[in-house]
XYZ file of C-alpha atoms in Angstrom:
208
model
C -0.104 -0.439 -0.101
C 1.539 3.465 -0.810
C 1.277 5.882 2.103
C 2.696 9.359 2.532
C 5.213 9.775 5.646
C 4.571 13.013 7.703
C 6.373 15.956 7.070
C 7.919 16.801 10.364
C 8.324 20.677 10.306
C 6.684 21.641 13.517
C 5.041 25.000 12.259
C 1.380 24.538 12.854
C -1.013 25.989 10.321
C 1.736 25.494 7.227
C 1.659 22.993 4.285
C 3.297 19.788 5.603
C 2.486 20.666 9.755
C 2.600 17.958 12.469
C 1.869 19.444 15.525
C -1.860 20.978 15.738
C -1.890 24.595 17.159
C -1.642 24.935 21.065
C -4.703 27.177 21.060
C -6.430 24.472 19.625
C -10.162 23.639 21.637
C -11.973 21.364 19.857
C -10.481 17.836 17.937
C -13.250 16.854 15.741
C -13.034 13.668 13.843
C -15.236 13.755 10.477
C -15.769 11.005 7.546
C -14.801 12.260 4.363
C -17.737 10.028 2.541
C -18.846 8.654 -0.912
C -18.610 6.492 -3.742
C -15.817 5.277 -5.709
C -14.305 7.833 -7.585
C -16.591 10.860 -6.481
C -12.911 12.736 -4.746
C -13.051 11.937 -1.710
C -9.025 11.706 -1.353
C -8.468 14.726 -3.628
C -10.742 17.102 -0.975
C -8.230 15.868 1.477
C -5.338 16.423 -0.325
C -6.451 20.439 -1.530
C -7.387 20.827 2.240
C -5.384 19.132 4.353
C -2.585 21.185 6.434
C -0.334 18.541 6.675
C 0.657 16.175 4.476
C -2.116 13.477 3.963
C -1.847 9.485 4.761
C -2.826 7.045 1.864
C -3.563 4.007 1.278
C -3.680 3.473 -2.173
C -3.562 0.336 -4.748
C -3.520 0.457 -8.310
C -6.769 -1.368 -9.813
C -6.548 -4.242 -11.234
C -8.364 -6.781 -13.863
C -9.516 -9.099 -10.958
C -11.289 -5.578 -8.925
C -12.970 -4.732 -12.485
C -15.124 -7.416 -11.446
C -16.757 -6.109 -8.427
C -15.724 -2.378 -8.951
C -17.997 -0.034 -11.081
C -16.030 2.184 -13.247
C -19.758 3.650 -15.068
C -18.140 7.404 -15.522
C -14.541 7.067 -13.927
C -13.407 5.504 -16.807
C -10.016 6.834 -16.049
C -9.316 6.286 -12.624
C -6.454 3.861 -11.951
C -6.034 3.588 -8.099
C -8.142 3.170 -5.371
C -8.121 3.911 -1.795
C -7.897 0.192 0.415
C -8.670 1.694 3.943
C -8.391 5.306 4.439
C -7.297 8.840 3.683
C -6.265 10.853 6.983
C -5.379 14.380 6.563
C -6.148 17.484 9.220
C -7.033 21.656 8.775
C -7.530 23.999 11.371
C -10.870 25.875 11.507
C -10.915 29.305 12.919
C -11.926 29.604 16.596
C -9.561 26.774 17.386
C -11.162 24.294 16.001
C -8.866 20.962 14.762
C -10.874 18.752 12.119
C -9.416 15.223 11.401
C -10.515 14.305 8.435
C -10.824 9.683 7.736
C -11.970 9.418 4.155
C -13.711 6.233 3.271
C -13.380 3.327 0.923
C -15.857 3.904 -1.234
C -16.654 0.091 -2.315
C -19.162 -1.919 -0.759
C -16.124 -4.579 -0.682
C -14.927 -2.425 2.190
C -18.165 -2.064 3.974
C -16.623 -4.372 6.782
C -13.941 -1.212 7.632
C -16.945 0.856 7.895
C -17.717 0.404 11.637
C -13.732 0.742 13.245
C -13.390 3.842 10.568
C -16.742 5.771 11.782
C -16.290 5.018 15.459
C -15.813 8.469 17.384
C -16.506 10.290 14.501
C -18.839 13.282 15.197
C -20.240 13.837 11.692
C -19.655 13.108 7.831
C -19.276 15.261 4.923
C -20.462 12.784 1.825
C -19.704 13.742 -1.780
C -22.031 13.253 -4.100
C -21.500 12.705 -8.244
C -24.418 14.083 -9.795
C -23.623 12.334 -13.198
C -24.081 8.964 -11.533
C -26.601 9.699 -8.506
C -27.610 5.859 -8.026
C -24.177 5.323 -6.880
C -24.150 7.040 -3.132
C -27.567 5.447 -2.235
C -25.238 2.875 -0.584
C -23.033 4.796 1.318
C -25.964 7.438 2.098
C -27.385 4.272 4.091
C -24.533 3.731 5.676
C -24.135 7.227 7.369
C -27.995 7.378 8.413
C -27.722 3.674 9.750
C -24.358 5.126 11.739
C -26.063 7.906 13.154
C -23.978 10.245 12.029
C -25.102 13.873 10.952
C -24.078 14.875 7.526
C -23.843 17.253 4.688
C -24.418 16.402 1.261
C -21.565 18.362 -1.023
C -21.791 17.926 -5.037
C -18.197 17.653 -6.497
C -18.672 20.096 -9.616
C -16.946 18.020 -12.290
C -16.276 19.661 -15.257
C -19.294 17.806 -17.616
C -21.624 17.635 -14.429
C -25.147 18.113 -15.479
C -26.266 21.924 -14.667
C -30.127 21.198 -15.175
C -30.560 19.846 -11.761
C -32.323 21.776 -9.663
C -31.773 22.007 -5.530
C -35.077 20.268 -4.306
C -34.755 17.896 -7.222
C -31.767 16.833 -5.980
C -32.846 16.946 -2.736
C -35.842 14.521 -3.612
C -33.418 12.091 -5.994
C -31.297 11.804 -2.910
C -34.596 11.495 -0.515
C -32.414 13.334 1.847
C -33.869 15.508 5.284
C -35.162 19.102 4.516
C -32.533 19.765 6.838
C -30.133 18.147 5.527
C -27.434 20.369 4.307
C -26.491 20.222 0.534
C -23.725 22.104 -1.038
C -21.574 21.927 -4.572
C -18.064 22.345 -4.063
C -14.703 21.939 -6.435
C -12.515 18.790 -4.716
C -9.760 20.330 -6.248
C -10.657 23.759 -4.607
C -8.754 24.641 -0.901
C -11.005 27.301 -0.755
C -13.525 25.620 -1.874
C -13.477 22.103 -0.250
C -13.344 24.442 3.034
C -16.360 25.562 2.431
C -18.134 22.277 2.306
C -16.995 21.295 5.447
C -17.929 24.139 6.957
C -21.013 23.698 6.312
C -20.942 20.952 7.904
C -19.807 22.162 11.136
C -22.039 24.743 10.820
C -24.961 21.901 11.003
C -23.334 20.308 13.981
C -23.201 23.361 15.775
C -26.501 24.068 15.138
C -28.360 20.297 16.188
C -29.951 20.410 19.606
C -27.728 19.717 22.219
C -29.437 16.435 23.351
C -29.532 15.184 20.155
C -26.278 16.262 19.581
C -25.411 13.825 22.339
C-alpha cells in the first residue's frame, strides 16, 4: 500500500505541519464519505495542512469485476483503507479528516473508521446519483449527522435543481446540501464549514 510519510516541520498551520496549534480547543473527527471515484482523496489533499496519508492500490483486472467504473473510466487507483488529513478552522477547531473507501467490498471497515466521528461530509457525483445510495445508507444507519457536497465535475449536468437533487437522494429537509470543487482548497473548506455549522446548530440533546 502506498502511504505518504508525515513531514516533520513543526510550524502548525503551514503545509507540512504536524503538531496541531497549541490554542486548539476542539479536536473533531470527521468522515469524508462517498462512492468510488467521487473525489474524497482529492478533497483531503486540497485542504490538509499536513502531508496526507493515503492507502491506495492500483486497480487490477480482478477488481474491475467488482468495482463499477461507469463514469470513472480514467481512474487508475483506489483507496483500500483510509485517507487521513487535518485542517485547523477559525475558533480553535481542528478537524481530523478520515476518507473512507467507497466500494461495498470494504464495508467491514466502516464501523472501525466511523468510531468516534462526530459527522460526515458525503461527496456526491450528480452524473451518477445512484452510486451514492449505499454510502448514504451507511451514514444514516450509523446515526451520524451529515452534509452532502456535490463535487462539481466539468461534465456534470447543470439542469438539476436543488429540490430535485434533494428528492432524488431522499434527504431530510434539514440536511445541508452544497456544491464544491474538491480540487479547490477554498471550495472544499466551505463544504466542511457547512457540515461544522450543521453540527453546531443541532439540538444539544440530539447531538449527545
